[in-house]
mmCIF file of C-alpha atoms and ligand atoms in Angstrom:
data_model
loop_
_atom_site.group_PDB
_atom_site.id
_atom_site.type_symbol
_atom_site.label_atom_id
_atom_site.label_comp_id
_atom_site.label_asym_id
_atom_site.label_seq_id
_atom_site.Cartn_x
_atom_site.Cartn_y
_atom_site.Cartn_z
ATOM 1 C CA MET F 991 206.851 80.463 106.239
ATOM 2 C CA LEU F 992 205.153 78.490 108.996
ATOM 3 C CA VAL F 993 201.463 79.113 109.758
ATOM 4 C CA LEU F 994 199.838 77.804 112.940
ATOM 5 C CA GLY F 995 196.045 77.741 112.516
ATOM 6 C CA PHE F 996 193.174 77.427 115.021
ATOM 7 C CA GLU F 997 189.591 76.381 114.208
ATOM 8 C CA SER F 998 186.919 76.837 116.902
ATOM 9 C CA SER F 999 183.763 77.998 115.128
ATOM 10 C CA CYS F 1000 181.459 75.228 116.325
ATOM 11 C CA ASP F 1001 181.958 71.875 118.038
ATOM 12 C CA GLU F 1002 185.426 70.828 116.897
ATOM 13 C CA THR F 1003 188.714 72.265 118.125
ATOM 14 C CA GLY F 1004 191.270 71.970 115.337
ATOM 15 C CA VAL F 1005 194.913 73.044 115.194
ATOM 16 C CA ALA F 1006 197.354 72.644 112.314
ATOM 17 C CA LEU F 1007 200.733 73.641 110.992
ATOM 18 C CA VAL F 1008 201.171 74.541 107.307
ATOM 19 C CA GLU F 1009 204.431 75.456 105.613
ATOM 20 C CA SER F 1010 204.918 77.435 102.424
ATOM 21 C CA VAL F 1011 208.295 77.662 100.764
ATOM 22 C CA GLY F 1012 208.799 80.173 97.951
ATOM 23 C CA GLU F 1013 206.437 79.650 95.010
ATOM 24 C CA GLN F 1014 205.545 76.098 95.985
ATOM 25 C CA ALA F 1015 202.009 75.269 97.104
ATOM 26 C CA PRO F 1016 201.667 75.394 100.913
ATOM 27 C CA ARG F 1017 201.981 71.973 102.530
ATOM 28 C CA LEU F 1018 200.228 70.533 105.579
ATOM 29 C CA LEU F 1019 202.843 69.421 108.136
ATOM 30 C CA SER F 1020 200.584 68.205 110.947
ATOM 31 C CA HIS F 1021 197.119 68.673 112.360
ATOM 32 C CA ALA F 1022 195.107 67.585 115.400
ATOM 33 C CA LEU F 1023 191.430 67.636 116.207
ATOM 34 C CA HIS F 1024 189.224 67.260 119.243
ATOM 35 C CA THR F 1025 185.553 66.690 118.538
ATOM 36 C CA GLN F 1026 182.960 67.643 121.162
ATOM 37 C CA VAL F 1027 180.310 65.398 119.620
ATOM 38 C CA ARG F 1028 180.063 63.092 122.636
ATOM 39 C CA MET F 1029 179.706 66.038 125.024
ATOM 40 C CA HIS F 1030 176.849 67.620 123.055
ATOM 41 C CA ALA F 1031 175.111 64.336 122.187
ATOM 42 C CA ALA F 1032 173.423 64.235 125.600
ATOM 43 C CA TYR F 1033 171.589 67.476 124.685
ATOM 44 C CA GLY F 1034 170.676 66.521 121.114
ATOM 45 C CA GLY F 1035 172.634 69.421 119.633
ATOM 46 C CA VAL F 1036 175.469 71.880 120.189
ATOM 47 C CA VAL F 1037 175.280 73.832 123.473
ATOM 48 C CA PRO F 1038 177.235 77.029 122.664
ATOM 49 C CA GLU F 1039 178.465 77.765 126.196
ATOM 50 C CA LEU F 1040 179.770 74.225 126.656
ATOM 51 C CA ALA F 1041 181.453 74.466 123.255
ATOM 52 C CA SER F 1042 183.303 77.661 124.201
ATOM 53 C CA ARG F 1043 184.522 76.238 127.497
ATOM 54 C CA ASP F 1044 185.769 73.073 125.867
ATOM 55 C CA HIS F 1045 187.676 74.985 123.155
ATOM 56 C CA ILE F 1046 189.543 76.760 125.985
ATOM 57 C CA ARG F 1047 190.619 73.424 127.437
ATOM 58 C CA ARG F 1048 191.655 71.837 124.142
ATOM 59 C CA ALA F 1049 193.327 74.475 121.997
ATOM 60 C CA LEU F 1050 196.788 74.797 123.573
ATOM 61 C CA PRO F 1051 197.376 71.082 124.244
ATOM 62 C CA LEU F 1052 196.447 70.417 120.599
ATOM 63 C CA ALA F 1053 198.900 73.117 119.479
ATOM 64 C CA THR F 1054 201.667 71.483 121.514
ATOM 65 C CA ARG F 1055 200.883 68.127 119.880
ATOM 66 C CA VAL F 1056 200.868 69.594 116.382
ATOM 67 C CA LEU F 1057 204.247 71.292 116.890
ATOM 68 C CA GLU F 1058 205.757 68.139 118.380
ATOM 69 C CA GLU F 1059 204.537 65.992 115.496
ATOM 70 C CA ALA F 1060 206.087 68.376 112.990
ATOM 71 C CA GLY F 1061 209.324 68.587 114.979
ATOM 72 C CA ARG F 1062 208.962 72.370 115.354
ATOM 73 C CA SER F 1063 208.666 74.716 118.294
ATOM 74 C CA LEU F 1064 206.502 77.764 118.991
ATOM 75 C CA GLY F 1065 209.426 80.035 118.144
ATOM 76 C CA ASP F 1066 209.436 78.661 114.573
ATOM 77 C CA VAL F 1067 205.876 79.893 113.903
ATOM 78 C CA ASP F 1068 205.763 82.909 111.555
ATOM 79 C CA VAL F 1069 202.015 83.623 111.484
ATOM 80 C CA VAL F 1070 199.150 82.629 113.780
ATOM 81 C CA ALA F 1071 195.790 82.160 112.019
ATOM 82 C CA TYR F 1072 192.315 81.609 113.431
ATOM 83 C CA THR F 1073 188.703 81.309 112.296
ATOM 84 C CA ARG F 1074 187.145 84.775 112.498
ATOM 85 C CA GLY F 1075 183.687 83.647 111.372
ATOM 86 C CA PRO F 1076 181.037 82.606 110.600
ATOM 87 C CA GLY F 1077 180.107 80.459 113.586
ATOM 88 C CA LEU F 1078 179.134 80.592 117.269
ATOM 89 C CA ALA F 1079 180.242 83.941 118.714
ATOM 90 C CA GLY F 1080 181.591 82.565 121.988
ATOM 91 C CA ALA F 1081 183.392 79.666 120.336
ATOM 92 C CA LEU F 1082 184.964 81.996 117.754
ATOM 93 C CA LEU F 1083 186.110 84.360 120.512
ATOM 94 C CA VAL F 1084 188.054 81.567 122.191
ATOM 95 C CA GLY F 1085 190.075 80.744 119.072
ATOM 96 C CA ALA F 1086 190.586 84.413 118.222
ATOM 97 C CA GLY F 1087 191.643 85.217 121.792
ATOM 98 C CA ILE F 1088 194.123 82.351 121.968
ATOM 99 C CA ALA F 1089 195.590 83.082 118.518
ATOM 100 C CA CYS F 1090 195.990 86.800 119.185
ATOM 101 C CA ALA F 1091 197.471 86.213 122.656
ATOM 102 C CA LEU F 1092 199.960 83.770 121.128
ATOM 103 C CA GLY F 1093 200.796 86.230 118.365
ATOM 104 C CA ALA F 1094 201.387 89.007 120.921
ATOM 105 C CA ALA F 1095 203.504 86.762 123.159
ATOM 106 C CA LEU F 1096 205.617 85.561 120.213
ATOM 107 C CA ASP F 1097 205.686 88.977 118.515
ATOM 108 C CA ARG F 1098 204.243 87.410 115.337
ATOM 109 C CA PRO F 1099 201.491 88.725 113.030
ATOM 110 C CA VAL F 1100 197.999 87.183 113.120
ATOM 111 C CA LEU F 1101 195.351 86.591 110.481
ATOM 112 C CA GLY F 1102 191.599 85.936 110.849
ATOM 113 C CA VAL F 1103 190.238 83.463 108.293
ATOM 114 C CA HIS F 1104 186.763 82.875 106.847
ATOM 115 C CA HIS F 1105 185.593 79.402 107.856
ATOM 116 C CA LEU F 1106 183.940 78.727 104.491
ATOM 117 C CA GLU F 1107 187.035 79.803 102.601
ATOM 118 C CA GLY F 1108 188.812 77.152 104.669
ATOM 119 C CA HIS F 1109 186.323 74.515 103.470
ATOM 120 C CA LEU F 1110 186.494 75.794 99.906
ATOM 121 C CA LEU F 1111 190.291 75.576 99.738
ATOM 122 C CA SER F 1112 190.562 72.268 101.651
ATOM 123 C CA PRO F 1113 190.722 70.144 98.444
ATOM 124 C CA PHE F 1114 194.110 71.765 97.781
ATOM 125 C CA MET F 1115 195.455 69.463 100.521
ATOM 126 C CA SER F 1116 194.224 66.340 98.711
ATOM 127 C CA ALA F 1117 196.258 63.966 96.585
ATOM 128 C CA ASP F 1118 194.420 65.344 93.530
ATOM 129 C CA PRO F 1119 194.311 69.126 94.058
ATOM 130 C CA PRO F 1120 192.184 71.296 91.727
ATOM 131 C CA GLN F 1121 193.277 74.242 89.606
ATOM 132 C CA PHE F 1122 191.495 77.587 89.320
ATOM 133 C CA PRO F 1123 188.955 78.390 87.972
ATOM 134 C CA PHE F 1124 186.244 76.018 89.204
ATOM 135 C CA VAL F 1125 182.678 75.799 90.465
ATOM 136 C CA VAL F 1126 182.434 74.868 94.141
ATOM 137 C CA LEU F 1127 179.555 73.142 95.880
ATOM 138 C CA LEU F 1128 179.886 74.130 99.521
ATOM 139 C CA VAL F 1129 177.733 71.867 101.674
ATOM 140 C CA SER F 1130 178.096 72.135 105.437
ATOM 141 C CA GLY F 1131 175.889 72.071 108.493
ATOM 142 C CA GLY F 1132 175.108 75.764 108.124
ATOM 143 C CA HIS F 1133 175.608 76.551 104.430
ATOM 144 C CA THR F 1134 174.665 75.299 100.981
ATOM 145 C CA GLN F 1135 176.182 77.400 98.223
ATOM 146 C CA LEU F 1136 177.323 77.160 94.630
ATOM 147 C CA MET F 1137 180.085 79.596 93.723
ATOM 148 C CA ARG F 1138 182.373 80.384 90.877
ATOM 149 C CA VAL F 1139 185.974 80.523 92.095
ATOM 150 C CA ASP F 1140 188.547 82.284 89.911
ATOM 151 C CA GLY F 1141 191.364 82.356 92.434
ATOM 152 C CA VAL F 1142 192.088 82.875 96.133
ATOM 153 C CA GLY F 1143 189.622 85.504 97.374
ATOM 154 C CA ARG F 1144 187.782 85.686 94.035
ATOM 155 C CA TYR F 1145 184.402 84.177 94.800
ATOM 156 C CA ALA F 1146 181.119 84.864 93.015
ATOM 157 C CA MET F 1147 177.869 83.458 94.382
ATOM 158 C CA LEU F 1148 175.826 81.465 91.848
ATOM 159 C CA GLY F 1149 173.126 80.146 94.150
ATOM 160 C CA GLU F 1150 172.416 79.242 97.765
ATOM 161 C CA THR F 1151 169.804 77.837 100.062
ATOM 162 C CA ILE F 1152 166.878 80.068 100.878
ATOM 163 C CA ASP F 1153 166.183 78.210 104.149
ATOM 164 C CA ASP F 1154 167.872 75.104 105.639
ATOM 165 C CA ALA F 1155 171.329 73.907 104.625
ATOM 166 C CA ALA F 1156 171.838 70.409 103.188
ATOM 167 C CA GLY F 1157 173.602 69.349 106.394
ATOM 168 C CA GLU F 1158 170.642 70.628 108.410
ATOM 169 C CA ALA F 1159 168.294 68.601 106.217
ATOM 170 C CA PHE F 1160 170.333 65.490 107.034
ATOM 171 C CA ASP F 1161 170.541 66.363 110.742
ATOM 172 C CA LYS F 1162 166.894 67.347 111.244
ATOM 173 C CA SER F 1163 165.540 64.347 109.317
ATOM 174 C CA ALA F 1164 167.836 62.085 111.325
ATOM 175 C CA LYS F 1165 166.661 63.636 114.584
ATOM 176 C CA LEU F 1166 163.001 63.044 113.867
ATOM 177 C CA MET F 1167 163.819 59.442 112.935
ATOM 178 C CA GLY F 1168 165.448 59.121 116.369
ATOM 179 C CA LEU F 1169 168.985 58.738 115.021
ATOM 180 C CA GLY F 1170 170.537 61.180 117.506
ATOM 181 C CA TYR F 1171 173.080 63.936 116.955
ATOM 182 C CA PRO F 1172 174.873 64.608 114.716
ATOM 183 C CA GLY F 1173 172.466 62.833 112.435
ATOM 184 C CA GLY F 1174 174.050 63.211 108.993
ATOM 185 C CA PRO F 1175 176.568 60.376 109.196
ATOM 186 C CA ALA F 1176 174.073 58.137 111.072
ATOM 187 C CA LEU F 1177 171.373 58.690 108.451
ATOM 188 C CA ALA F 1178 173.885 57.984 105.683
ATOM 189 C CA ARG F 1179 174.931 54.704 107.334
ATOM 190 C CA LEU F 1180 171.342 53.544 107.749
ATOM 191 C CA ALA F 1181 170.520 54.584 104.173
ATOM 192 C CA GLU F 1182 172.969 52.000 102.844
ATOM 193 C CA GLN F 1183 170.542 49.265 103.918
ATOM 194 C CA GLY F 1184 167.440 50.946 102.508
ATOM 195 C CA ASP F 1185 165.667 51.457 99.206
ATOM 196 C CA PRO F 1186 166.121 55.037 97.925
ATOM 197 C CA LYS F 1187 162.935 54.703 95.847
ATOM 198 C CA ALA F 1188 160.752 53.455 98.711
ATOM 199 C CA PHE F 1189 159.186 56.866 99.396
ATOM 200 C CA ALA F 1190 158.647 59.716 96.941
ATOM 201 C CA LEU F 1191 159.979 62.783 98.742
ATOM 202 C CA PRO F 1192 159.990 66.312 97.277
ATOM 203 C CA ARG F 1193 162.965 67.762 95.369
ATOM 204 C CA PRO F 1194 162.375 71.468 96.165
ATOM 205 C CA LEU F 1195 163.372 74.125 93.603
ATOM 206 C CA LEU F 1196 164.665 71.450 91.228
ATOM 207 C CA HIS F 1197 162.979 73.179 88.311
ATOM 208 C CA SER F 1198 163.174 76.721 89.630
ATOM 209 C CA GLY F 1199 165.381 77.773 86.740
ATOM 210 C CA ASN F 1200 167.972 79.228 89.111
ATOM 211 C CA LEU F 1201 170.709 77.710 91.273
ATOM 212 C CA ASP F 1202 169.060 78.246 94.662
ATOM 213 C CA PHE F 1203 168.171 75.453 97.073
ATOM 214 C CA SER F 1204 165.416 74.890 99.623
ATOM 215 C CA PHE F 1205 165.450 72.026 102.116
ATOM 216 C CA ALA F 1206 162.976 73.091 104.808
ATOM 217 C CA GLY F 1207 160.029 71.384 103.066
ATOM 218 C CA LEU F 1208 161.858 68.081 102.879
ATOM 219 C CA LYS F 1209 162.080 67.848 106.658
ATOM 220 C CA THR F 1210 158.301 68.366 106.886
ATOM 221 C CA ALA F 1211 157.721 65.694 104.234
ATOM 222 C CA VAL F 1212 159.911 63.250 106.168
ATOM 223 C CA LEU F 1213 157.979 64.024 109.364
ATOM 224 C CA THR F 1214 154.638 63.488 107.592
ATOM 225 C CA GLN F 1215 155.861 60.188 106.169
ATOM 226 C CA ALA F 1216 157.157 59.069 109.573
ATOM 227 C CA LYS F 1217 153.798 59.867 111.201
ATOM 228 C CA LYS F 1218 151.939 58.020 108.449
ATOM 229 C CA LEU F 1219 154.062 54.949 109.057
ATOM 230 C CA GLY F 1220 153.338 55.040 112.798
ATOM 231 C CA ASP F 1221 154.151 51.638 114.293
ATOM 232 C CA GLN F 1222 155.721 50.505 111.037
ATOM 233 C CA LEU F 1223 158.377 53.245 111.139
ATOM 234 C CA GLU F 1224 160.910 51.067 112.954
ATOM 235 C CA GLY F 1225 160.874 48.435 110.202
ATOM 236 C CA ARG F 1226 160.950 51.022 107.393
ATOM 237 C CA LYS F 1227 163.539 53.404 108.855
ATOM 238 C CA ALA F 1228 166.317 52.344 106.481
ATOM 239 C CA ASP F 1229 163.995 52.916 103.503
ATOM 240 C CA LEU F 1230 163.005 56.355 104.793
ATOM 241 C CA ALA F 1231 166.661 57.239 105.416
ATOM 242 C CA ALA F 1232 167.642 56.087 101.924
ATOM 243 C CA SER F 1233 164.773 58.046 100.338
ATOM 244 C CA THR F 1234 165.693 61.187 102.297
ATOM 245 C CA GLN F 1235 169.333 60.947 101.317
ATOM 246 C CA ALA F 1236 168.347 60.332 97.683
ATOM 247 C CA ALA F 1237 166.208 63.497 97.628
ATOM 248 C CA ILE F 1238 169.003 65.672 99.074
ATOM 249 C CA VAL F 1239 171.709 64.166 96.871
ATOM 250 C CA ASP F 1240 169.556 64.374 93.739
ATOM 251 C CA VAL F 1241 169.021 68.118 94.161
ATOM 252 C CA LEU F 1242 172.677 68.785 95.015
ATOM 253 C CA VAL F 1243 173.912 66.840 91.987
ATOM 254 C CA ARG F 1244 171.499 68.330 89.463
ATOM 255 C CA LYS F 1245 172.049 71.921 90.616
ATOM 256 C CA SER F 1246 175.815 71.427 90.663
ATOM 257 C CA MET F 1247 175.785 70.120 87.109
ATOM 258 C CA ALA F 1248 173.576 73.036 86.038
ATOM 259 C CA ALA F 1249 176.043 75.463 87.649
ATOM 260 C CA VAL F 1250 178.971 73.828 85.863
ATOM 261 C CA ALA F 1251 177.116 73.984 82.527
ATOM 262 C CA GLN F 1252 176.180 77.653 83.036
ATOM 263 C CA SER F 1253 179.720 78.624 84.016
ATOM 264 C CA GLY F 1254 181.244 76.975 80.973
ATOM 265 C CA LEU F 1255 183.922 75.538 83.288
ATOM 266 C CA GLN F 1256 185.021 71.909 83.306
ATOM 267 C CA ARG F 1257 185.890 71.606 86.985
ATOM 268 C CA LEU F 1258 183.816 71.045 90.105
ATOM 269 C CA VAL F 1259 185.052 71.142 93.696
ATOM 270 C CA VAL F 1260 182.990 69.797 96.590
ATOM 271 C CA ALA F 1261 183.677 70.929 100.155
ATOM 272 C CA GLY F 1262 182.119 70.928 103.616
ATOM 273 C CA GLY F 1263 180.851 68.197 105.938
ATOM 274 C CA VAL F 1264 178.173 66.806 103.606
ATOM 275 C CA GLY F 1265 180.950 66.323 101.025
ATOM 276 C CA ALA F 1266 181.905 63.266 103.081
ATOM 277 C CA ASN F 1267 178.652 61.593 102.024
ATOM 278 C CA ARG F 1268 179.417 58.510 99.940
ATOM 279 C CA ASP F 1269 176.233 58.551 97.913
ATOM 280 C CA LEU F 1270 176.771 62.222 97.010
ATOM 281 C CA ARG F 1271 180.304 61.430 95.855
ATOM 282 C CA ALA F 1272 179.172 58.425 93.816
ATOM 283 C CA GLN F 1273 176.370 60.361 92.066
ATOM 284 C CA LEU F 1274 178.596 63.373 91.395
ATOM 285 C CA ASN F 1275 181.377 61.170 90.051
ATOM 286 C CA ALA F 1276 178.927 59.513 87.645
ATOM 287 C CA ALA F 1277 177.360 62.799 86.488
ATOM 288 C CA CYS F 1278 180.757 64.464 86.011
ATOM 289 C CA ALA F 1279 182.225 61.465 84.165
ATOM 290 C CA LYS F 1280 179.295 61.589 81.733
ATOM 291 C CA ARG F 1281 179.976 65.258 80.923
ATOM 292 C CA GLY F 1282 183.776 65.177 80.969
ATOM 293 C CA VAL F 1283 183.912 67.358 84.087
ATOM 294 C CA ARG F 1284 186.753 66.884 86.615
ATOM 295 C CA VAL F 1285 185.574 66.687 90.206
ATOM 296 C CA HIS F 1286 187.735 67.204 93.322
ATOM 297 C CA TYR F 1287 187.080 66.493 96.989
ATOM 298 C CA PRO F 1288 188.973 67.097 100.211
ATOM 299 C CA GLU F 1289 190.422 64.016 101.922
ATOM 300 C CA LEU F 1290 187.581 62.437 103.920
ATOM 301 C CA GLU F 1291 189.024 63.469 107.296
ATOM 302 C CA LEU F 1292 189.303 67.093 106.104
ATOM 303 C CA CYS F 1293 185.678 67.364 104.892
ATOM 304 C CA THR F 1294 184.265 68.230 108.295
ATOM 305 C CA ASP F 1295 185.635 71.067 110.427
ATOM 306 C CA ASN F 1296 189.376 70.981 111.108
ATOM 307 C CA GLY F 1297 192.356 73.230 111.766
ATOM 308 C CA ALA F 1298 194.222 72.241 108.609
ATOM 309 C CA MET F 1299 191.809 74.106 106.346
ATOM 310 C CA ILE F 1300 192.217 77.283 108.412
ATOM 311 C CA ALA F 1301 196.031 77.188 108.384
ATOM 312 C CA MET F 1302 195.945 76.340 104.649
ATOM 313 C CA ALA F 1303 193.504 79.153 103.764
ATOM 314 C CA ALA F 1304 195.704 81.614 105.675
ATOM 315 C CA ALA F 1305 198.855 80.391 103.905
ATOM 316 C CA MET F 1306 197.143 80.566 100.498
ATOM 317 C CA ARG F 1307 195.778 84.073 101.129
ATOM 318 C CA LEU F 1308 199.212 85.274 102.164
ATOM 319 C CA ALA F 1309 200.920 83.567 99.205
ATOM 320 C CA ALA F 1310 198.399 85.106 96.785
ATOM 321 C CA GLY F 1311 198.902 88.544 98.303
ATOM 322 C CA ALA F 1312 195.161 88.696 99.015
ATOM 323 C CA GLU F 1313 195.897 89.866 102.528
ATOM 324 C CA GLN F 1314 198.676 90.583 105.007
ATOM 325 C CA ALA F 1315 199.002 89.246 108.512
ATOM 326 C CA GLU F 1316 199.394 92.060 111.026
ATOM 327 C CA ARG F 1317 200.800 92.628 114.502
ATOM 328 C CA ARG F 1318 197.388 93.874 115.602
ATOM 329 C CA TYR F 1319 196.093 91.914 118.508
ATOM 330 C CA ALA F 1320 192.776 93.639 119.232
ATOM 331 C CA PHE F 1321 190.336 91.172 117.679
ATOM 332 C CA ASP F 1322 186.710 90.860 116.813
ATOM 333 C CA VAL F 1323 184.800 87.935 115.353
ATOM 334 C CA LYS F 1324 182.076 87.738 112.713
ATOM 335 C CA PRO F 1325 179.396 85.177 113.637
ATOM 336 C CA ARG F 1326 177.613 86.107 110.372
ATOM 337 C CA TRP F 1327 179.894 86.781 107.448
ATOM 338 C CA PRO F 1328 178.989 86.167 103.798
ATOM 339 C CA LEU F 1329 181.870 84.639 101.847
ATOM 340 C CA ASP F 1330 181.362 86.772 98.756
ATOM 341 C CA ALA F 1331 181.927 89.832 100.967
ATOM 342 C CA LEU F 1332 185.615 88.896 101.248
HETATM 343 O O1 KG4 Q 2748 181.390 71.440 107.534
HETATM 344 P P1 KG4 Q 2748 180.890 70.860 108.782
HETATM 345 O O2 KG4 Q 2748 181.799 69.945 109.574
HETATM 346 O O3 KG4 Q 2748 180.445 71.948 109.799
HETATM 347 C C1 KG4 Q 2748 179.905 73.176 109.435
HETATM 348 O O4 KG4 Q 2748 180.704 74.102 109.098
HETATM 349 O O5 KG4 Q 2748 178.665 73.248 109.456
HETATM 350 O O6 KG4 Q 2748 179.550 70.089 108.401
HETATM 351 C C2 KG4 Q 2748 178.801 69.391 109.331
HETATM 352 C C3 KG4 Q 2748 177.586 68.803 108.620
HETATM 353 C C4 KG4 Q 2748 176.574 68.226 109.584
HETATM 354 O O7 KG4 Q 2748 175.294 68.670 109.201
HETATM 355 C C5 KG4 Q 2748 176.727 66.718 109.379
HETATM 356 O O8 KG4 Q 2748 175.565 66.007 109.661
HETATM 357 C C6 KG4 Q 2748 177.109 66.662 107.920
HETATM 358 O O9 KG4 Q 2748 177.985 67.749 107.734
HETATM 359 N N1 KG4 Q 2748 177.771 65.399 107.552
HETATM 360 C C7 KG4 Q 2748 177.218 64.478 106.731
HETATM 361 C C8 KG4 Q 2748 178.154 63.415 106.630
HETATM 362 N N2 KG4 Q 2748 179.232 63.731 107.403
HETATM 363 C C9 KG4 Q 2748 178.974 64.960 107.956
HETATM 364 N N3 KG4 Q 2748 176.050 64.454 106.074
HETATM 365 C C10 KG4 Q 2748 175.788 63.395 105.315
HETATM 366 N N4 KG4 Q 2748 176.610 62.329 105.169
HETATM 367 C C11 KG4 Q 2748 177.800 62.305 105.801
HETATM 368 N N5 KG4 Q 2748 178.614 61.251 105.654
HETATM 369 ZN ZN1 ZN Q 2749 182.454 73.894 108.638
#
C-alpha cells in the first residue's frame, strides 16, 4: 500500500511517500520539504495568510518530485493523507483541500492525520526505531507534553505545559535577544559559546510534584536580565543564551525522567522541533544511560515539521486498524485538537 502524505499546518510544506507491505513496518520511500522561514523572517513570525498562499504554490510540485524520486506515478498511490490539525486554519485547509481533490480525482480514499501523532511516530523512521510501550516527550513550537504511549492511537496524557511551549520559550527568548525568527536554532547555536551557569534563571514547576510545565515566567526572567545588562548585553549574549537553554533543558530532562520513573517503563521517545536541540539530546542521553532507560529520537531532519511523519502516521494507523481511509471528500480541519482525544 502506497500512502502520499501532505503536511501544511504551519510554515513548512511537506510531501512524502510511504509504503507498507503486509506485516512489515511501513517504509519511507521519499520526501520533500519547502520551508517558508525566509518569507516570514521579514515579519518576525509566521504570517498565516502568506503561509496559506505559499502552501498552494508548493504542494503539487513537491508531490511530483516525491513521486519521481520514488519512481512511482500518481496512479500508484493507494491513499492520500493530510494534516487535519492542530495548526493554522487556513494553512490546514490548503493541504486538506489538495489531498481531498487528489483523492477524488484518483478515486482513492483519504485520511486526515493529527499533526502531533505524526511527530510522536516519527522516530519509527529512524535507524533505531522504538517499540511500544514508551513515554514520549513531545516538544514543538506549540506543544509541550509528556504522554504514555501503549500503541498506535493509545495515548494517555501525563503532563503538559500550562502556558508557553518549550519551543515558544526558545523563540520568545531569542526574539528579545534580537536573534530573529525562528529563534530556537539561533539561540542554541549561540549557547554553544556561552556559560550555562552565568545567570541563574528560574526552573518553573520543577518541584510541583506533577508532570506539568510552565515556561512563560522564564521569558520574563530573560527580559529582566537583558534589561539589567543594558549596554553589556551584546558582550554577554552567548552567556544569556546558554543559561536560557540550560533552564529549559533542565526542566524537560527532569520531568521526562520523573515521567519514566512513574510509568515504570524503560523507554523514552523524544519528538518535535525542540527534539533537534543538541544540548537536550546530550542531557537526556546522560540521564537515561544512568537509569538504564532506552531513548529514541527521530532523524534530525525529521524532528521539525515534514510530510514524512504525516504519511507514516497514516500508514501506521491503517496498518494497526485504528482507522480506515474513506472515499469521502468533504473535509474539515481542526485548528485545535487535543491528541488524547483521538
Ligand atoms: O515541531 P516543529 O517544527 O513545529 C511545530 O509543530 O510547532 O517545532 C518548531 C519549534 C520552534 O519553536 C523552533 O524554534 C524549535 O522547534 N527548534 C529548536 C531547535 N530546532 C527547532 N529549539 C531549540 N533548539 C533547536 N535546535
Ligand atoms: Zn510540528
